PDB file of N, CA and C in Angstrom:
ATOM      1  N   GLY A 571     132.731  30.830-107.070  1.00  0.00           N
ATOM      2  CA  GLY A 571     133.202  32.173-107.251  1.00  0.00           C
ATOM      3  C   GLY A 571     134.249  32.219-108.352  1.00  0.00           C
ATOM      4  N   ILE A 572     134.769  33.405-108.559  1.00  0.00           N
ATOM      5  CA  ILE A 572     135.747  33.650-109.611  1.00  0.00           C
ATOM      6  C   ILE A 572     137.103  33.937-108.967  1.00  0.00           C
ATOM      7  N   VAL A 573     138.154  33.297-109.491  1.00  0.00           N
ATOM      8  CA  VAL A 573     139.505  33.566-109.011  1.00  0.00           C
ATOM      9  C   VAL A 573     139.896  34.974-109.446  1.00  0.00           C
ATOM     10  N   VAL A 574     140.194  35.840-108.466  1.00  0.00           N
ATOM     11  CA  VAL A 574     140.531  37.231-108.778  1.00  0.00           C
ATOM     12  C   VAL A 574     141.996  37.550-108.464  1.00  0.00           C
ATOM     13  N   GLY A 575     142.694  36.623-107.839  1.00  0.00           N
ATOM     14  CA  GLY A 575     144.114  36.802-107.548  1.00  0.00           C
ATOM     15  C   GLY A 575     144.769  35.449-107.376  1.00  0.00           C
ATOM     16  N   ASP A 576     145.869  35.215-108.079  1.00  0.00           N
ATOM     17  CA  ASP A 576     146.549  33.910-108.039  1.00  0.00           C
ATOM     18  C   ASP A 576     147.938  34.084-107.430  1.00  0.00           C
ATOM     19  N   PHE A 577     148.138  33.532-106.248  1.00  0.00           N
ATOM     20  CA  PHE A 577     149.406  33.645-105.534  1.00  0.00           C
ATOM     21  C   PHE A 577     149.881  32.264-105.094  1.00  0.00           C
ATOM     22  N   GLN A 578     149.682  31.271-105.954  1.00  0.00           N
ATOM     23  CA  GLN A 578     150.071  29.904-105.626  1.00  0.00           C
ATOM     24  C   GLN A 578     151.589  29.768-105.664  1.00  0.00           C
ATOM     25  N   GLY A 579     152.088  28.820-104.919  1.00  0.00           N
ATOM     26  CA  GLY A 579     153.519  28.541-104.889  1.00  0.00           C
ATOM     27  C   GLY A 579     154.166  29.030-103.621  1.00  0.00           C
ATOM     28  N   SER A 580     155.189  28.317-103.177  1.00  0.00           N
ATOM     29  CA  SER A 580     155.837  28.634-101.910  1.00  0.00           C
ATOM     30  C   SER A 580     156.558  29.979-101.931  1.00  0.00           C
ATOM     31  N   ALA A 581     156.901  30.498-103.094  1.00  0.00           N
ATOM     32  CA  ALA A 581     157.538  31.806-103.176  1.00  0.00           C
ATOM     33  C   ALA A 581     156.511  32.932-103.055  1.00  0.00           C
ATOM     34  N   ASN A 582     155.223  32.605-103.078  1.00  0.00           N
ATOM     35  CA  ASN A 582     154.147  33.574-102.963  1.00  0.00           C
ATOM     36  C   ASN A 582     153.379  33.346-101.658  1.00  0.00           C
ATOM     37  N   LEU A 583     152.087  33.542-101.665  1.00  0.00           N
ATOM     38  CA  LEU A 583     151.245  33.354-100.472  1.00  0.00           C
ATOM     39  C   LEU A 583     150.696  31.943-100.347  1.00  0.00           C
ATOM     40  N   SER A 584     150.994  31.077-101.286  1.00  0.00           N
ATOM     41  CA  SER A 584     150.500  29.683-101.294  1.00  0.00           C
ATOM     42  C   SER A 584     148.992  29.614-101.341  1.00  0.00           C
ATOM     43  N   GLY A 585     148.391  30.367-102.248  1.00  0.00           N
ATOM     44  CA  GLY A 585     146.940  30.320-102.366  1.00  0.00           C
ATOM     45  C   GLY A 585     146.414  31.269-103.425  1.00  0.00           C
ATOM     46  N   PHE A 586     145.100  31.503-103.354  1.00  0.00           N
ATOM     47  CA  PHE A 586     144.453  32.381-104.324  1.00  0.00           C
ATOM     48  C   PHE A 586     143.199  32.990-103.725  1.00  0.00           C
ATOM     49  N   TYR A 587     142.791  34.127-104.266  1.00  0.00           N
ATOM     50  CA  TYR A 587     141.577  34.808-103.836  1.00  0.00           C
ATOM     51  C   TYR A 587     140.412  34.442-104.738  1.00  0.00           C
ATOM     52  N   VAL A 588     139.252  34.219-104.121  1.00  0.00           N
ATOM     53  CA  VAL A 588     138.010  33.923-104.838  1.00  0.00           C
ATOM     54  C   VAL A 588     136.968  34.950-104.414  1.00  0.00           C
ATOM     55  N   GLN A 589     136.247  35.489-105.380  1.00  0.00           N
ATOM     56  CA  GLN A 589     135.176  36.440-105.100  1.00  0.00           C
ATOM     57  C   GLN A 589     133.880  35.913-105.695  1.00  0.00           C
ATOM     58  N   GLU A 590     132.787  36.114-104.961  1.00  0.00           N
ATOM     59  CA  GLU A 590     131.462  35.687-105.426  1.00  0.00           C
ATOM     60  C   GLU A 590     131.128  36.376-106.746  1.00  0.00           C
ATOM     61  N   GLU A 591     130.430  35.665-107.594  1.00  0.00           N
ATOM     62  CA  GLU A 591     129.985  36.262-108.856  1.00  0.00           C
ATOM     63  C   GLU A 591     128.980  37.369-108.560  1.00  0.00           C
ATOM     64  N   ASN A 592     128.988  38.413-109.379  1.00  0.00           N
ATOM     65  CA  ASN A 592     128.111  39.565-109.151  1.00  0.00           C
ATOM     66  C   ASN A 592     126.651  39.165-109.016  1.00  0.00           C
ATOM     67  N   ALA A 593     126.189  38.214-109.800  1.00  0.00           N
ATOM     68  CA  ALA A 593     124.788  37.799-109.758  1.00  0.00           C
ATOM     69  C   ALA A 593     124.420  37.122-108.432  1.00  0.00           C
ATOM     70  N   ASP A 594     125.429  36.647-107.677  1.00  0.00           N
ATOM     71  CA  ASP A 594     125.157  35.925-106.432  1.00  0.00           C
ATOM     72  C   ASP A 594     125.514  36.700-105.174  1.00  0.00           C
ATOM     73  N   THR A 595     125.897  37.955-105.296  1.00  0.00           N
ATOM     74  CA  THR A 595     126.232  38.745-104.116  1.00  0.00           C
ATOM     75  C   THR A 595     124.975  39.147-103.375  1.00  0.00           C
ATOM     76  N   ASP A 596     125.142  39.428-102.074  1.00  0.00           N
ATOM     77  CA  ASP A 596     124.002  39.907-101.301  1.00  0.00           C
ATOM     78  C   ASP A 596     124.164  41.403-101.052  1.00  0.00           C
ATOM     79  N   ALA A 597     123.160  42.012-100.493  1.00  0.00           N
ATOM     80  CA  ALA A 597     123.181  43.461-100.268  1.00  0.00           C
ATOM     81  C   ALA A 597     123.628  43.807 -98.854  1.00  0.00           C
ATOM     82  N   ASP A 598     124.177  42.851 -98.125  1.00  0.00           N
ATOM     83  CA  ASP A 598     124.573  43.059 -96.735  1.00  0.00           C
ATOM     84  C   ASP A 598     126.028  43.507 -96.669  1.00  0.00           C
ATOM     85  N   PRO A 599     126.282  44.757 -96.297  1.00  0.00           N
ATOM     86  CA  PRO A 599     127.656  45.263 -96.253  1.00  0.00           C
ATOM     87  C   PRO A 599     128.499  44.646 -95.123  1.00  0.00           C
ATOM     88  N   THR A 600     127.871  43.896 -94.221  1.00  0.00           N
ATOM     89  CA  THR A 600     128.635  43.293 -93.126  1.00  0.00           C
ATOM     90  C   THR A 600     129.119  41.887 -93.455  1.00  0.00           C
ATOM     91  N   THR A 601     128.781  41.390 -94.634  1.00  0.00           N
ATOM     92  CA  THR A 601     129.246  40.061 -95.021  1.00  0.00           C
ATOM     93  C   THR A 601     130.265  40.182 -96.140  1.00  0.00           C
ATOM     94  N   SER A 602     131.137  39.190 -96.217  1.00  0.00           N
ATOM     95  CA  SER A 602     132.184  39.183 -97.206  1.00  0.00           C
ATOM     96  C   SER A 602     131.730  38.431 -98.456  1.00  0.00           C
ATOM     97  N   GLU A 603     132.193  38.883 -99.581  1.00  0.00           N
ATOM     98  CA  GLU A 603     131.901  38.214-100.850  1.00  0.00           C
ATOM     99  C   GLU A 603     133.140  37.503-101.396  1.00  0.00           C
ATOM    100  N   GLY A 604     134.211  37.474-100.597  1.00  0.00           N
ATOM    101  CA  GLY A 604     135.430  36.850-101.073  1.00  0.00           C
ATOM    102  C   GLY A 604     136.148  36.091 -99.981  1.00  0.00           C
ATOM    103  N   ILE A 605     137.103  35.260-100.388  1.00  0.00           N
ATOM    104  CA  ILE A 605     137.880  34.467 -99.441  1.00  0.00           C
ATOM    105  C   ILE A 605     139.252  34.164-100.057  1.00  0.00           C
ATOM    106  N   PHE A 606     140.256  34.074 -99.201  1.00  0.00           N
ATOM    107  CA  PHE A 606     141.575  33.637 -99.639  1.00  0.00           C
ATOM    108  C   PHE A 606     141.666  32.143 -99.383  1.00  0.00           C
ATOM    109  N   VAL A 607     142.020  31.375-100.401  1.00  0.00           N
ATOM    110  CA  VAL A 607     142.158  29.924-100.291  1.00  0.00           C
ATOM    111  C   VAL A 607     143.636  29.617-100.117  1.00  0.00           C
ATOM    112  N   PHE A 608     144.021  29.188 -98.914  1.00  0.00           N
ATOM    113  CA  PHE A 608     145.410  28.859 -98.602  1.00  0.00           C
ATOM    114  C   PHE A 608     145.587  27.348 -98.570  1.00  0.00           C
ATOM    115  N   ASP A 609     146.558  26.869 -99.282  1.00  0.00           N
ATOM    116  CA  ASP A 609     146.906  25.450 -99.218  1.00  0.00           C
ATOM    117  C   ASP A 609     148.219  25.250 -99.962  1.00  0.00           C
ATOM    118  N   SER A 610     149.267  25.017 -99.232  1.00  0.00           N
ATOM    119  CA  SER A 610     150.583  24.867 -99.854  1.00  0.00           C
ATOM    120  C   SER A 610     150.729  23.556-100.607  1.00  0.00           C
ATOM    121  N   THR A 611     149.781  22.625-100.435  1.00  0.00           N
ATOM    122  CA  THR A 611     149.836  21.329-101.124  1.00  0.00           C
ATOM    123  C   THR A 611     148.590  21.076-101.949  1.00  0.00           C
ATOM    124  N   PHE A 612     147.932  22.127-102.413  1.00  0.00           N
ATOM    125  CA  PHE A 612     146.654  22.000-103.103  1.00  0.00           C
ATOM    126  C   PHE A 612     146.759  21.122-104.340  1.00  0.00           C
ATOM    127  N   GLY A 613     147.759  21.372-105.167  1.00  0.00           N
ATOM    128  CA  GLY A 613     147.997  20.523-106.324  1.00  0.00           C
ATOM    129  C   GLY A 613     147.142  20.790-107.541  1.00  0.00           C
ATOM    130  N   VAL A 614     146.262  21.785-107.474  1.00  0.00           N
ATOM    131  CA  VAL A 614     145.434  22.127-108.636  1.00  0.00           C
ATOM    132  C   VAL A 614     145.713  23.580-108.986  1.00  0.00           C
ATOM    133  N   ALA A 615     146.274  23.796-110.156  1.00  0.00           N
ATOM    134  CA  ALA A 615     146.581  25.164-110.585  1.00  0.00           C
ATOM    135  C   ALA A 615     145.311  25.878-111.016  1.00  0.00           C
ATOM    136  N   VAL A 616     145.154  27.114-110.561  1.00  0.00           N
ATOM    137  CA  VAL A 616     144.053  27.960-111.000  1.00  0.00           C
ATOM    138  C   VAL A 616     144.639  29.192-111.642  1.00  0.00           C
ATOM    139  N   ASN A 617     143.822  29.887-112.394  1.00  0.00           N
ATOM    140  CA  ASN A 617     144.223  31.130-113.038  1.00  0.00           C
ATOM    141  C   ASN A 617     143.160  32.189-112.776  1.00  0.00           C
ATOM    142  N   VAL A 618     143.573  33.442-112.778  1.00  0.00           N
ATOM    143  CA  VAL A 618     142.621  34.537-112.641  1.00  0.00           C
ATOM    144  C   VAL A 618     141.541  34.380-113.716  1.00  0.00           C
ATOM    145  N   GLY A 619     140.297  34.482-113.292  1.00  0.00           N
ATOM    146  CA  GLY A 619     139.159  34.333-114.199  1.00  0.00           C
ATOM    147  C   GLY A 619     138.510  32.964-114.141  1.00  0.00           C
ATOM    148  N   ASP A 620     139.187  31.965-113.559  1.00  0.00           N
ATOM    149  CA  ASP A 620     138.597  30.638-113.424  1.00  0.00           C
ATOM    150  C   ASP A 620     137.417  30.664-112.448  1.00  0.00           C
ATOM    151  N   LYS A 621     136.389  29.876-112.747  1.00  0.00           N
ATOM    152  CA  LYS A 621     135.265  29.712-111.844  1.00  0.00           C
ATOM    153  C   LYS A 621     135.537  28.471-111.003  1.00  0.00           C
ATOM    154  N   VAL A 622     135.487  28.606-109.667  1.00  0.00           N
ATOM    155  CA  VAL A 622     135.788  27.498-108.768  1.00  0.00           C
ATOM    156  C   VAL A 622     134.705  27.366-107.701  1.00  0.00           C
ATOM    157  N   ARG A 623     134.670  26.198-107.069  1.00  0.00           N
ATOM    158  CA  ARG A 623     133.777  25.969-105.932  1.00  0.00           C
ATOM    159  C   ARG A 623     134.640  25.599-104.743  1.00  0.00           C
ATOM    160  N   VAL A 624     134.427  26.279-103.627  1.00  0.00           N
ATOM    161  CA  VAL A 624     135.180  26.046-102.406  1.00  0.00           C
ATOM    162  C   VAL A 624     134.192  25.598-101.338  1.00  0.00           C
ATOM    163  N   THR A 625     134.484  24.481-100.681  1.00  0.00           N
ATOM    164  CA  THR A 625     133.630  23.995 -99.608  1.00  0.00           C
ATOM    165  C   THR A 625     134.469  23.713 -98.382  1.00  0.00           C
ATOM    166  N   GLY A 626     133.857  23.713 -97.230  1.00  0.00           N
ATOM    167  CA  GLY A 626     134.555  23.424 -95.985  1.00  0.00           C
ATOM    168  C   GLY A 626     133.682  23.753 -94.806  1.00  0.00           C
ATOM    169  N   THR A 627     134.282  23.655 -93.635  1.00  0.00           N
ATOM    170  CA  THR A 627     133.615  23.948 -92.368  1.00  0.00           C
ATOM    171  C   THR A 627     134.145  25.278 -91.835  1.00  0.00           C
ATOM    172  N   VAL A 628     133.246  26.181 -91.452  1.00  0.00           N
ATOM    173  CA  VAL A 628     133.671  27.473 -90.914  1.00  0.00           C
ATOM    174  C   VAL A 628     134.336  27.264 -89.556  1.00  0.00           C
ATOM    175  N   ALA A 629     135.504  27.878 -89.382  1.00  0.00           N
ATOM    176  CA  ALA A 629     136.251  27.786 -88.130  1.00  0.00           C
ATOM    177  C   ALA A 629     137.027  29.076 -87.938  1.00  0.00           C
ATOM    178  N   GLU A 630     137.651  29.224 -86.772  1.00  0.00           N
ATOM    179  CA  GLU A 630     138.482  30.392 -86.507  1.00  0.00           C
ATOM    180  C   GLU A 630     139.944  29.985 -86.517  1.00  0.00           C
ATOM    181  N   PHE A 631     140.765  30.767 -87.205  1.00  0.00           N
ATOM    182  CA  PHE A 631     142.213  30.597 -87.187  1.00  0.00           C
ATOM    183  C   PHE A 631     142.732  31.680 -86.256  1.00  0.00           C
ATOM    184  N   THR A 632     143.351  31.276 -85.151  1.00  0.00           N
ATOM    185  CA  THR A 632     143.793  32.232 -84.146  1.00  0.00           C
ATOM    186  C   THR A 632     145.300  32.163 -83.979  1.00  0.00           C
ATOM    187  N   SER A 633     145.938  33.332 -84.001  1.00  0.00           N
ATOM    188  CA  SER A 633     147.365  33.437 -83.717  1.00  0.00           C
ATOM    189  C   SER A 633     147.516  34.322 -82.482  1.00  0.00           C
ATOM    190  N   ALA A 634     148.741  34.607 -82.122  1.00  0.00           N
ATOM    191  CA  ALA A 634     148.997  35.446 -80.949  1.00  0.00           C
ATOM    192  C   ALA A 634     148.494  36.866 -81.140  1.00  0.00           C
ATOM    193  N   THR A 635     148.336  37.297 -82.393  1.00  0.00           N
ATOM    194  CA  THR A 635     147.976  38.689 -82.645  1.00  0.00           C
ATOM    195  C   THR A 635     146.636  38.900 -83.343  1.00  0.00           C
ATOM    196  N   SER A 636     146.011  37.825 -83.835  1.00  0.00           N
ATOM    197  CA  SER A 636     144.759  38.038 -84.555  1.00  0.00           C
ATOM    198  C   SER A 636     143.915  36.769 -84.598  1.00  0.00           C
ATOM    199  N   SER A 637     142.683  36.946 -85.027  1.00  0.00           N
ATOM    200  CA  SER A 637     141.765  35.830 -85.228  1.00  0.00           C
ATOM    201  C   SER A 637     141.065  36.066 -86.562  1.00  0.00           C
ATOM    202  N   LEU A 638     141.073  35.064 -87.419  1.00  0.00           N
ATOM    203  CA  LEU A 638     140.478  35.160 -88.742  1.00  0.00           C
ATOM    204  C   LEU A 638     139.498  34.036 -88.969  1.00  0.00           C
ATOM    205  N   THR A 639     138.417  34.308 -89.649  1.00  0.00           N
ATOM    206  CA  THR A 639     137.471  33.268 -90.017  1.00  0.00           C
ATOM    207  C   THR A 639     138.046  32.494 -91.193  1.00  0.00           C
ATOM    208  N   GLN A 640     137.923  31.169 -91.139  1.00  0.00           N
ATOM    209  CA  GLN A 640     138.465  30.330 -92.213  1.00  0.00           C
ATOM    210  C   GLN A 640     137.517  29.194 -92.516  1.00  0.00           C
ATOM    211  N   LEU A 641     137.737  28.577 -93.646  1.00  0.00           N
ATOM    212  CA  LEU A 641     137.109  27.306 -93.985  1.00  0.00           C
ATOM    213  C   LEU A 641     138.148  26.222 -93.818  1.00  0.00           C
ATOM    214  N   SER A 642     137.815  25.179 -93.109  1.00  0.00           N
ATOM    215  CA  SER A 642     138.761  24.061 -92.956  1.00  0.00           C
ATOM    216  C   SER A 642     138.129  22.806 -93.524  1.00  0.00           C
ATOM    217  N   SER A 643     138.967  21.869 -93.921  1.00  0.00           N
ATOM    218  CA  SER A 643     138.439  20.646 -94.540  1.00  0.00           C
ATOM    219  C   SER A 643     137.911  19.686 -93.499  1.00  0.00           C
TER     220      SER A 643
END
């Protein structure tokens, strides 16, 4: 996907947003075409417009107030 928002660094959100390229999107309005990549120790700087590949295992991140789908390593 393409980096569409860069918020790396501990003073920010410690991550970045990635959105699927237009040519690879699906027509299903119930699925997401983007993901926030959180990692305070990622160590690889990205910039808006960079093309990246994100891989992982789908899991649920649950807190006292919400549950979010995530990719974990």
